[in-house]
Amino acid sequence: MEEEKAPVQDIIEEFGSGLTRTEQGSIYTLTIIGQIEGHQVAPETVKTTKYEHVLPLLAMIEESEEIDGLLLLLNTVGGDIEAGLAISELISGMKKPTVSLVLGGGHSIGIPLAVSAKKSMIAPSASMMIHPVRMSGLVVGAPATYHYFQRIQEQITDFVTANSKISKEKFSEYMMATGQIATDVGTIVYGREAVESGLIDRLGSLHDALDTLHRMIAAKKRNANRNS
């Protein structure tokens, strides 16, 4: 008779993520890849991260006694704004130690996701595209539409600046720059500049991200022991 699998193990196998248990603690690794899929289903040929999967998964990670910390690996082109912000808000509201690592790219709505963790890192070769809110398809050309875009843009700016060290002025400057992105306004920043601007906490590799997460877990356990 086969041994029954724990619910956490079932979820790990379904989403292709990983739970690593060591003497230092248990870390759940969550990948945010491809396009952040929102209310509209993306074509089958597009790699996506589905928000309806990630939201309950984050709630489970926060509540699980088996998991001590979350490692967030990002390589995303962006995607649905509301879905990306929803995931970002959940991560920023977690009490458990969280570390993000941008690999390859953390573009567009991937920026709030990157800064949502308690500590954010970026590989030196990774890039982040900062640009104004844009929408494809049929758009009603009315003042209310542009006001709606502006409000969403303000929400993104407020979230990013509240969860990083970059100023609103600098982030807006990156967002509205011209001449850097073909047929669009915005800026592409790479690892070192992302850190120097205050957008990301530090340059790092997988080892750095795991080491930081282990330190955060150890500090939380020490505080819990003192308060018990």
PDB file of C-alpha atoms in Angstrom:
ATOM      1  CA  MET A   1       0.000   0.000   0.000  1.00  0.00           C
ATOM      2  CA  GLU A   2       1.465   3.350  -1.062  1.00  0.00           C
ATOM      3  CA  GLU A   3       2.056   6.007   1.551  1.00  0.00           C
ATOM      4  CA  GLU A   4      -0.412   8.887   1.267  1.00  0.00           C
ATOM      5  CA  LYS A   5       1.077  12.160   0.055  1.00  0.00           C
ATOM      6  CA  ALA A   6       0.805  15.302   2.149  1.00  0.00           C
ATOM      7  CA  PRO A   7      -1.323  18.113   0.669  1.00  0.00           C
ATOM      8  CA  VAL A   8       1.714  20.393   0.347  1.00  0.00           C
ATOM      9  CA  GLN A   9       3.582  17.727  -1.647  1.00  0.00           C
ATOM     10  CA  ASP A  10       0.602  17.335  -3.999  1.00  0.00           C
ATOM     11  CA  ILE A  11       0.599  21.075  -4.700  1.00  0.00           C
ATOM     12  CA  ILE A  12       4.359  21.104  -5.322  1.00  0.00           C
ATOM     13  CA  GLU A  13       4.046  18.388  -7.966  1.00  0.00           C
ATOM     14  CA  GLU A  14       1.076  20.087  -9.642  1.00  0.00           C
ATOM     15  CA  PHE A  15       2.724  23.507 -10.010  1.00  0.00           C
ATOM     16  CA  GLY A  16       6.279  22.353 -10.646  1.00  0.00           C
ATOM     17  CA  SER A  17       7.607  24.323  -7.692  1.00  0.00           C
ATOM     18  CA  GLY A  18       9.762  22.957  -4.911  1.00  0.00           C
ATOM     19  CA  LEU A  19       9.854  22.653  -1.146  1.00  0.00           C
ATOM     20  CA  THR A  20      13.348  22.241   0.267  1.00  0.00           C
ATOM     21  CA  ARG A  21      13.790  21.034   3.837  1.00  0.00           C
ATOM     22  CA  THR A  22      17.112  21.541   5.632  1.00  0.00           C
ATOM     23  CA  GLU A  23      18.256  21.977   9.220  1.00  0.00           C
ATOM     24  CA  GLN A  24      18.030  25.736   8.635  1.00  0.00           C
ATOM     25  CA  GLY A  25      14.354  25.591   7.683  1.00  0.00           C
ATOM     26  CA  SER A  26      11.910  24.765   4.899  1.00  0.00           C
ATOM     27  CA  ILE A  27      11.803  27.032   1.837  1.00  0.00           C
ATOM     28  CA  TYR A  28       9.085  27.042  -0.803  1.00  0.00           C
ATOM     29  CA  THR A  29      10.315  28.145  -4.246  1.00  0.00           C
ATOM     30  CA  LEU A  30       7.661  29.800  -6.415  1.00  0.00           C
ATOM     31  CA  THR A  31       8.374  30.726 -10.030  1.00  0.00           C
ATOM     32  CA  ILE A  32       6.694  33.645 -11.806  1.00  0.00           C
ATOM     33  CA  ILE A  33       7.355  33.070 -15.504  1.00  0.00           C
ATOM     34  CA  GLY A  34       6.141  34.155 -18.912  1.00  0.00           C
ATOM     35  CA  GLN A  35       2.986  36.257 -18.953  1.00  0.00           C
ATOM     36  CA  ILE A  36       0.867  36.988 -15.893  1.00  0.00           C
ATOM     37  CA  GLU A  37      -2.526  35.696 -16.958  1.00  0.00           C
ATOM     38  CA  GLY A  38      -5.574  37.583 -15.725  1.00  0.00           C
ATOM     39  CA  HIS A  39      -9.260  37.357 -16.551  1.00  0.00           C
ATOM     40  CA  GLN A  40      -8.525  36.584 -20.212  1.00  0.00           C
ATOM     41  CA  VAL A  41      -7.036  33.190 -21.085  1.00  0.00           C
ATOM     42  CA  ALA A  42      -3.769  33.438 -23.033  1.00  0.00           C
ATOM     43  CA  PRO A  43      -3.102  31.262 -26.104  1.00  0.00           C
ATOM     44  CA  GLU A  44      -1.799  27.752 -25.448  1.00  0.00           C
ATOM     45  CA  THR A  45       1.530  28.666 -27.086  1.00  0.00           C
ATOM     46  CA  VAL A  46       2.234  31.336 -24.425  1.00  0.00           C
ATOM     47  CA  LYS A  47       3.903  30.420 -21.138  1.00  0.00           C
ATOM     48  CA  THR A  48       1.811  31.886 -18.326  1.00  0.00           C
ATOM     49  CA  THR A  49       1.525  32.282 -14.583  1.00  0.00           C
ATOM     50  CA  LYS A  50      -2.142  31.991 -13.641  1.00  0.00           C
ATOM     51  CA  TYR A  51      -3.262  34.240 -10.790  1.00  0.00           C
ATOM     52  CA  GLU A  52      -6.119  31.910  -9.781  1.00  0.00           C
ATOM     53  CA  HIS A  53      -3.463  29.298  -8.981  1.00  0.00           C
ATOM     54  CA  VAL A  54      -0.971  31.594  -7.280  1.00  0.00           C
ATOM     55  CA  LEU A  55      -3.358  33.441  -4.927  1.00  0.00           C
ATOM     56  CA  PRO A  56      -4.597  30.397  -2.958  1.00  0.00           C
ATOM     57  CA  LEU A  57      -1.078  28.931  -3.081  1.00  0.00           C
ATOM     58  CA  LEU A  58       0.316  32.013  -1.327  1.00  0.00           C
ATOM     59  CA  ALA A  59      -2.391  31.782   1.324  1.00  0.00           C
ATOM     60  CA  MET A  60      -1.456  28.135   1.877  1.00  0.00           C
ATOM     61  CA  ILE A  61       2.249  28.996   2.177  1.00  0.00           C
ATOM     62  CA  GLU A  62       1.520  31.692   4.754  1.00  0.00           C
ATOM     63  CA  GLU A  63      -0.600  29.345   6.882  1.00  0.00           C
ATOM     64  CA  SER A  64       1.446  26.164   6.513  1.00  0.00           C
ATOM     65  CA  GLU A  65       3.504  25.091   9.537  1.00  0.00           C
ATOM     66  CA  GLU A  66       5.696  23.087   7.165  1.00  0.00           C
ATOM     67  CA  ILE A  67       7.050  26.168   5.378  1.00  0.00           C
ATOM     68  CA  ASP A  68       9.395  28.741   6.950  1.00  0.00           C
ATOM     69  CA  GLY A  69      10.065  31.058   4.007  1.00  0.00           C
ATOM     70  CA  LEU A  70       9.290  31.877   0.375  1.00  0.00           C
ATOM     71  CA  LEU A  71      11.796  32.245  -2.480  1.00  0.00           C
ATOM     72  CA  LEU A  72      10.291  34.017  -5.495  1.00  0.00           C
ATOM     73  CA  LEU A  73      12.075  33.482  -8.835  1.00  0.00           C
ATOM     74  CA  LEU A  74      10.993  35.906 -11.568  1.00  0.00           C
ATOM     75  CA  ASN A  75      11.450  35.803 -15.323  1.00  0.00           C
ATOM     76  CA  THR A  76       8.341  37.501 -16.676  1.00  0.00           C
ATOM     77  CA  VAL A  77       7.362  39.813 -19.519  1.00  0.00           C
ATOM     78  CA  GLY A  78       4.519  41.267 -17.437  1.00  0.00           C
ATOM     79  CA  GLY A  79       0.860  40.838 -18.226  1.00  0.00           C
ATOM     80  CA  ASP A  80      -2.479  41.568 -16.573  1.00  0.00           C
ATOM     81  CA  ILE A  81      -2.139  44.577 -14.257  1.00  0.00           C
ATOM     82  CA  GLU A  82      -4.842  43.686 -11.741  1.00  0.00           C
ATOM     83  CA  ALA A  83      -3.672  40.063 -11.488  1.00  0.00           C
ATOM     84  CA  GLY A  84      -0.057  41.147 -11.004  1.00  0.00           C
ATOM     85  CA  LEU A  85      -0.985  43.683  -8.338  1.00  0.00           C
ATOM     86  CA  ALA A  86      -3.177  41.122  -6.553  1.00  0.00           C
ATOM     87  CA  ILE A  87      -0.268  38.676  -6.308  1.00  0.00           C
ATOM     88  CA  SER A  88       2.079  41.490  -5.255  1.00  0.00           C
ATOM     89  CA  GLU A  89      -0.244  42.648  -2.475  1.00  0.00           C
ATOM     90  CA  LEU A  90      -0.497  39.130  -1.051  1.00  0.00           C
ATOM     91  CA  ILE A  91       3.275  38.670  -1.016  1.00  0.00           C
ATOM     92  CA  SER A  92       3.912  42.067   0.581  1.00  0.00           C
ATOM     93  CA  GLY A  93       1.382  41.231   3.293  1.00  0.00           C
ATOM     94  CA  MET A  94       2.983  37.918   4.285  1.00  0.00           C
ATOM     95  CA  LYS A  95       4.569  37.628   7.739  1.00  0.00           C
ATOM     96  CA  LYS A  96       6.885  34.821   6.693  1.00  0.00           C
ATOM     97  CA  PRO A  97      10.345  35.711   5.338  1.00  0.00           C
ATOM     98  CA  THR A  98      10.239  36.367   1.589  1.00  0.00           C
ATOM     99  CA  VAL A  99      13.045  36.978  -0.925  1.00  0.00           C
ATOM    100  CA  SER A 100      12.675  37.685  -4.651  1.00  0.00           C
ATOM    101  CA  LEU A 101      15.304  37.123  -7.339  1.00  0.00           C
ATOM    102  CA  VAL A 102      14.913  38.598 -10.820  1.00  0.00           C
ATOM    103  CA  LEU A 103      16.485  36.364 -13.475  1.00  0.00           C
ATOM    104  CA  GLY A 104      16.408  37.212 -17.160  1.00  0.00           C
ATOM    105  CA  GLY A 105      13.681  39.820 -16.902  1.00  0.00           C
ATOM    106  CA  GLY A 106      11.159  41.297 -14.515  1.00  0.00           C
ATOM    107  CA  HIS A 107       9.285  43.598 -16.859  1.00  0.00           C
ATOM    108  CA  SER A 108       6.191  45.774 -16.564  1.00  0.00           C
ATOM    109  CA  ILE A 109       3.875  44.396 -13.832  1.00  0.00           C
ATOM    110  CA  GLY A 110       6.772  42.119 -12.886  1.00  0.00           C
ATOM    111  CA  ILE A 111       8.302  45.144 -11.125  1.00  0.00           C
ATOM    112  CA  PRO A 112       5.695  45.269  -8.307  1.00  0.00           C
ATOM    113  CA  LEU A 113       6.107  41.493  -7.989  1.00  0.00           C
ATOM    114  CA  ALA A 114       9.873  41.860  -7.601  1.00  0.00           C
ATOM    115  CA  VAL A 115       9.676  44.527  -4.890  1.00  0.00           C
ATOM    116  CA  SER A 116       6.814  42.845  -3.014  1.00  0.00           C
ATOM    117  CA  ALA A 117       9.200  40.532  -1.139  1.00  0.00           C
ATOM    118  CA  LYS A 118      10.853  41.690   2.083  1.00  0.00           C
ATOM    119  CA  LYS A 119      14.235  41.485   0.335  1.00  0.00           C
ATOM    120  CA  SER A 120      14.642  41.853  -3.433  1.00  0.00           C
ATOM    121  CA  MET A 121      17.617  40.807  -5.564  1.00  0.00           C
ATOM    122  CA  ILE A 122      18.490  40.890  -9.240  1.00  0.00           C
ATOM    123  CA  ALA A 123      21.087  39.054 -11.313  1.00  0.00           C
ATOM    124  CA  PRO A 124      23.627  41.440 -12.926  1.00  0.00           C
ATOM    125  CA  SER A 125      22.494  40.433 -16.434  1.00  0.00           C
ATOM    126  CA  ALA A 126      18.749  40.696 -15.703  1.00  0.00           C
ATOM    127  CA  SER A 127      16.659  43.611 -16.963  1.00  0.00           C
ATOM    128  CA  MET A 128      13.483  45.412 -15.929  1.00  0.00           C
ATOM    129  CA  MET A 129      11.293  47.409 -18.332  1.00  0.00           C
ATOM    130  CA  ILE A 130       9.486  50.364 -16.755  1.00  0.00           C
ATOM    131  CA  HIS A 131       6.751  51.948 -18.874  1.00  0.00           C
ATOM    132  CA  PRO A 132       3.332  53.644 -18.544  1.00  0.00           C
ATOM    133  CA  VAL A 133       0.114  51.636 -18.423  1.00  0.00           C
ATOM    134  CA  ARG A 134      -0.904  50.473 -21.877  1.00  0.00           C
ATOM    135  CA  MET A 135      -3.776  48.420 -23.228  1.00  0.00           C
ATOM    136  CA  SER A 136      -4.302  46.532 -26.473  1.00  0.00           C
ATOM    137  CA  GLY A 137      -7.577  45.948 -28.290  1.00  0.00           C
ATOM    138  CA  LEU A 138     -10.641  48.205 -28.399  1.00  0.00           C
ATOM    139  CA  VAL A 139     -10.313  51.252 -26.122  1.00  0.00           C
ATOM    140  CA  VAL A 140     -13.053  53.850 -25.691  1.00  0.00           C
ATOM    141  CA  GLY A 141     -11.560  57.253 -26.493  1.00  0.00           C
ATOM    142  CA  ALA A 142     -13.183  59.164 -23.639  1.00  0.00           C
ATOM    143  CA  PRO A 143     -11.700  61.307 -20.831  1.00  0.00           C
ATOM    144  CA  ALA A 144     -12.837  58.699 -18.277  1.00  0.00           C
ATOM    145  CA  THR A 145     -10.647  56.070 -19.978  1.00  0.00           C
ATOM    146  CA  TYR A 146      -7.506  58.192 -19.671  1.00  0.00           C
ATOM    147  CA  HIS A 147      -8.397  59.040 -16.079  1.00  0.00           C
ATOM    148  CA  TYR A 148      -8.704  55.294 -15.371  1.00  0.00           C
ATOM    149  CA  PHE A 149      -5.253  54.666 -16.901  1.00  0.00           C
ATOM    150  CA  GLN A 150      -3.789  57.450 -14.794  1.00  0.00           C
ATOM    151  CA  ARG A 151      -5.297  56.058 -11.579  1.00  0.00           C
ATOM    152  CA  ILE A 152      -3.907  52.575 -12.278  1.00  0.00           C
ATOM    153  CA  GLN A 153      -0.511  54.085 -13.048  1.00  0.00           C
ATOM    154  CA  GLU A 154      -0.599  55.916  -9.720  1.00  0.00           C
ATOM    155  CA  GLN A 155      -1.466  52.669  -7.909  1.00  0.00           C
ATOM    156  CA  ILE A 156       1.521  50.915  -9.458  1.00  0.00           C
ATOM    157  CA  THR A 157       3.837  53.827  -8.639  1.00  0.00           C
ATOM    158  CA  ASP A 158       2.586  54.014  -5.053  1.00  0.00           C
ATOM    159  CA  PHE A 159       3.061  50.272  -4.520  1.00  0.00           C
ATOM    160  CA  VAL A 160       6.553  50.189  -6.020  1.00  0.00           C
ATOM    161  CA  THR A 161       7.804  53.231  -4.100  1.00  0.00           C
ATOM    162  CA  ALA A 162       6.255  51.974  -0.841  1.00  0.00           C
ATOM    163  CA  ASN A 163       8.004  48.607  -1.176  1.00  0.00           C
ATOM    164  CA  SER A 164      11.396  49.795  -2.432  1.00  0.00           C
ATOM    165  CA  LYS A 165      13.827  52.677  -1.941  1.00  0.00           C
ATOM    166  CA  ILE A 166      13.238  54.379  -5.298  1.00  0.00           C
ATOM    167  CA  SER A 167      11.591  57.811  -5.204  1.00  0.00           C
ATOM    168  CA  LYS A 168       8.357  58.609  -7.023  1.00  0.00           C
ATOM    169  CA  GLU A 169      10.206  61.213  -9.063  1.00  0.00           C
ATOM    170  CA  LYS A 170      12.856  58.766 -10.250  1.00  0.00           C
ATOM    171  CA  PHE A 171      10.348  56.016 -11.010  1.00  0.00           C
ATOM    172  CA  SER A 172       8.161  58.460 -12.981  1.00  0.00           C
ATOM    173  CA  GLU A 173      11.252  59.662 -14.849  1.00  0.00           C
ATOM    174  CA  TYR A 174      12.039  56.093 -15.884  1.00  0.00           C
ATOM    175  CA  MET A 175       8.404  55.488 -16.830  1.00  0.00           C
ATOM    176  CA  MET A 176       8.063  58.514 -19.107  1.00  0.00           C
ATOM    177  CA  ALA A 177      11.527  58.524 -20.735  1.00  0.00           C
ATOM    178  CA  THR A 178      11.719  58.615 -24.534  1.00  0.00           C
ATOM    179  CA  GLY A 179      14.265  57.261 -26.976  1.00  0.00           C
ATOM    180  CA  GLN A 180      15.131  54.058 -25.101  1.00  0.00           C
ATOM    181  CA  ILE A 181      12.335  51.709 -26.189  1.00  0.00           C
ATOM    182  CA  ALA A 182      11.355  51.460 -29.860  1.00  0.00           C
ATOM    183  CA  THR A 183       7.775  52.684 -30.582  1.00  0.00           C
ATOM    184  CA  ASP A 184       7.154  53.255 -26.865  1.00  0.00           C
ATOM    185  CA  VAL A 185       8.088  55.405 -23.887  1.00  0.00           C
ATOM    186  CA  GLY A 186       9.810  53.980 -20.839  1.00  0.00           C
ATOM    187  CA  THR A 187      13.172  52.703 -19.686  1.00  0.00           C
ATOM    188  CA  ILE A 188      15.005  49.390 -19.493  1.00  0.00           C
ATOM    189  CA  VAL A 189      17.265  49.142 -16.446  1.00  0.00           C
ATOM    190  CA  TYR A 190      19.739  46.338 -15.846  1.00  0.00           C
ATOM    191  CA  GLY A 191      20.881  44.750 -12.607  1.00  0.00           C
ATOM    192  CA  ARG A 192      23.362  47.301 -11.302  1.00  0.00           C
ATOM    193  CA  GLU A 193      21.289  50.354 -12.241  1.00  0.00           C
ATOM    194  CA  ALA A 194      18.176  48.787 -10.693  1.00  0.00           C
ATOM    195  CA  VAL A 195      20.088  48.556  -7.403  1.00  0.00           C
ATOM    196  CA  GLU A 196      21.696  52.003  -7.646  1.00  0.00           C
ATOM    197  CA  SER A 197      18.294  53.620  -8.251  1.00  0.00           C
ATOM    198  CA  GLY A 198      16.844  51.949  -5.146  1.00  0.00           C
ATOM    199  CA  LEU A 199      14.341  49.889  -7.123  1.00  0.00           C
ATOM    200  CA  ILE A 200      15.947  46.573  -6.046  1.00  0.00           C
ATOM    201  CA  ASP A 201      17.787  45.988  -2.767  1.00  0.00           C
ATOM    202  CA  ARG A 202      20.948  44.314  -4.088  1.00  0.00           C
ATOM    203  CA  LEU A 203      22.643  42.320  -6.816  1.00  0.00           C
ATOM    204  CA  GLY A 204      22.589  38.615  -6.109  1.00  0.00           C
ATOM    205  CA  SER A 205      22.676  35.027  -7.239  1.00  0.00           C
ATOM    206  CA  LEU A 206      20.693  31.995  -6.151  1.00  0.00           C
ATOM    207  CA  HIS A 207      23.200  31.395  -3.342  1.00  0.00           C
ATOM    208  CA  ASP A 208      22.796  34.980  -2.104  1.00  0.00           C
ATOM    209  CA  ALA A 209      19.000  34.740  -2.160  1.00  0.00           C
ATOM    210  CA  LEU A 210      18.959  31.460  -0.227  1.00  0.00           C
ATOM    211  CA  ASP A 211      21.562  32.687   2.265  1.00  0.00           C
ATOM    212  CA  THR A 212      19.520  35.839   2.940  1.00  0.00           C
ATOM    213  CA  LEU A 213      16.339  33.818   3.334  1.00  0.00           C
ATOM    214  CA  HIS A 214      18.004  31.407   5.800  1.00  0.00           C
ATOM    215  CA  ARG A 215      19.225  34.381   7.855  1.00  0.00           C
ATOM    216  CA  MET A 216      15.720  35.874   7.929  1.00  0.00           C
ATOM    217  CA  ILE A 217      14.220  32.534   8.992  1.00  0.00           C
ATOM    218  CA  ALA A 218      16.813  32.151  11.769  1.00  0.00           C
ATOM    219  CA  ALA A 219      16.120  35.679  13.026  1.00  0.00           C
ATOM    220  CA  LYS A 220      12.373  35.027  13.098  1.00  0.00           C
ATOM    221  CA  LYS A 221      12.869  31.785  15.038  1.00  0.00           C
ATOM    222  CA  ARG A 222      15.083  33.574  17.582  1.00  0.00           C
ATOM    223  CA  ASN A 223      12.437  36.256  18.101  1.00  0.00           C
ATOM    224  CA  ALA A 224       9.734  33.613  18.497  1.00  0.00           C
ATOM    225  CA  ASN A 225      11.803  31.768  21.123  1.00  0.00           C
ATOM    226  CA  ARG A 226      12.416  34.986  23.084  1.00  0.00           C
ATOM    227  CA  ASN A 227       8.713  35.836  23.076  1.00  0.00           C
ATOM    228  CA  SER A 228       7.568  32.339  24.051  1.00  0.00           C
TER     229      SER A 228
END
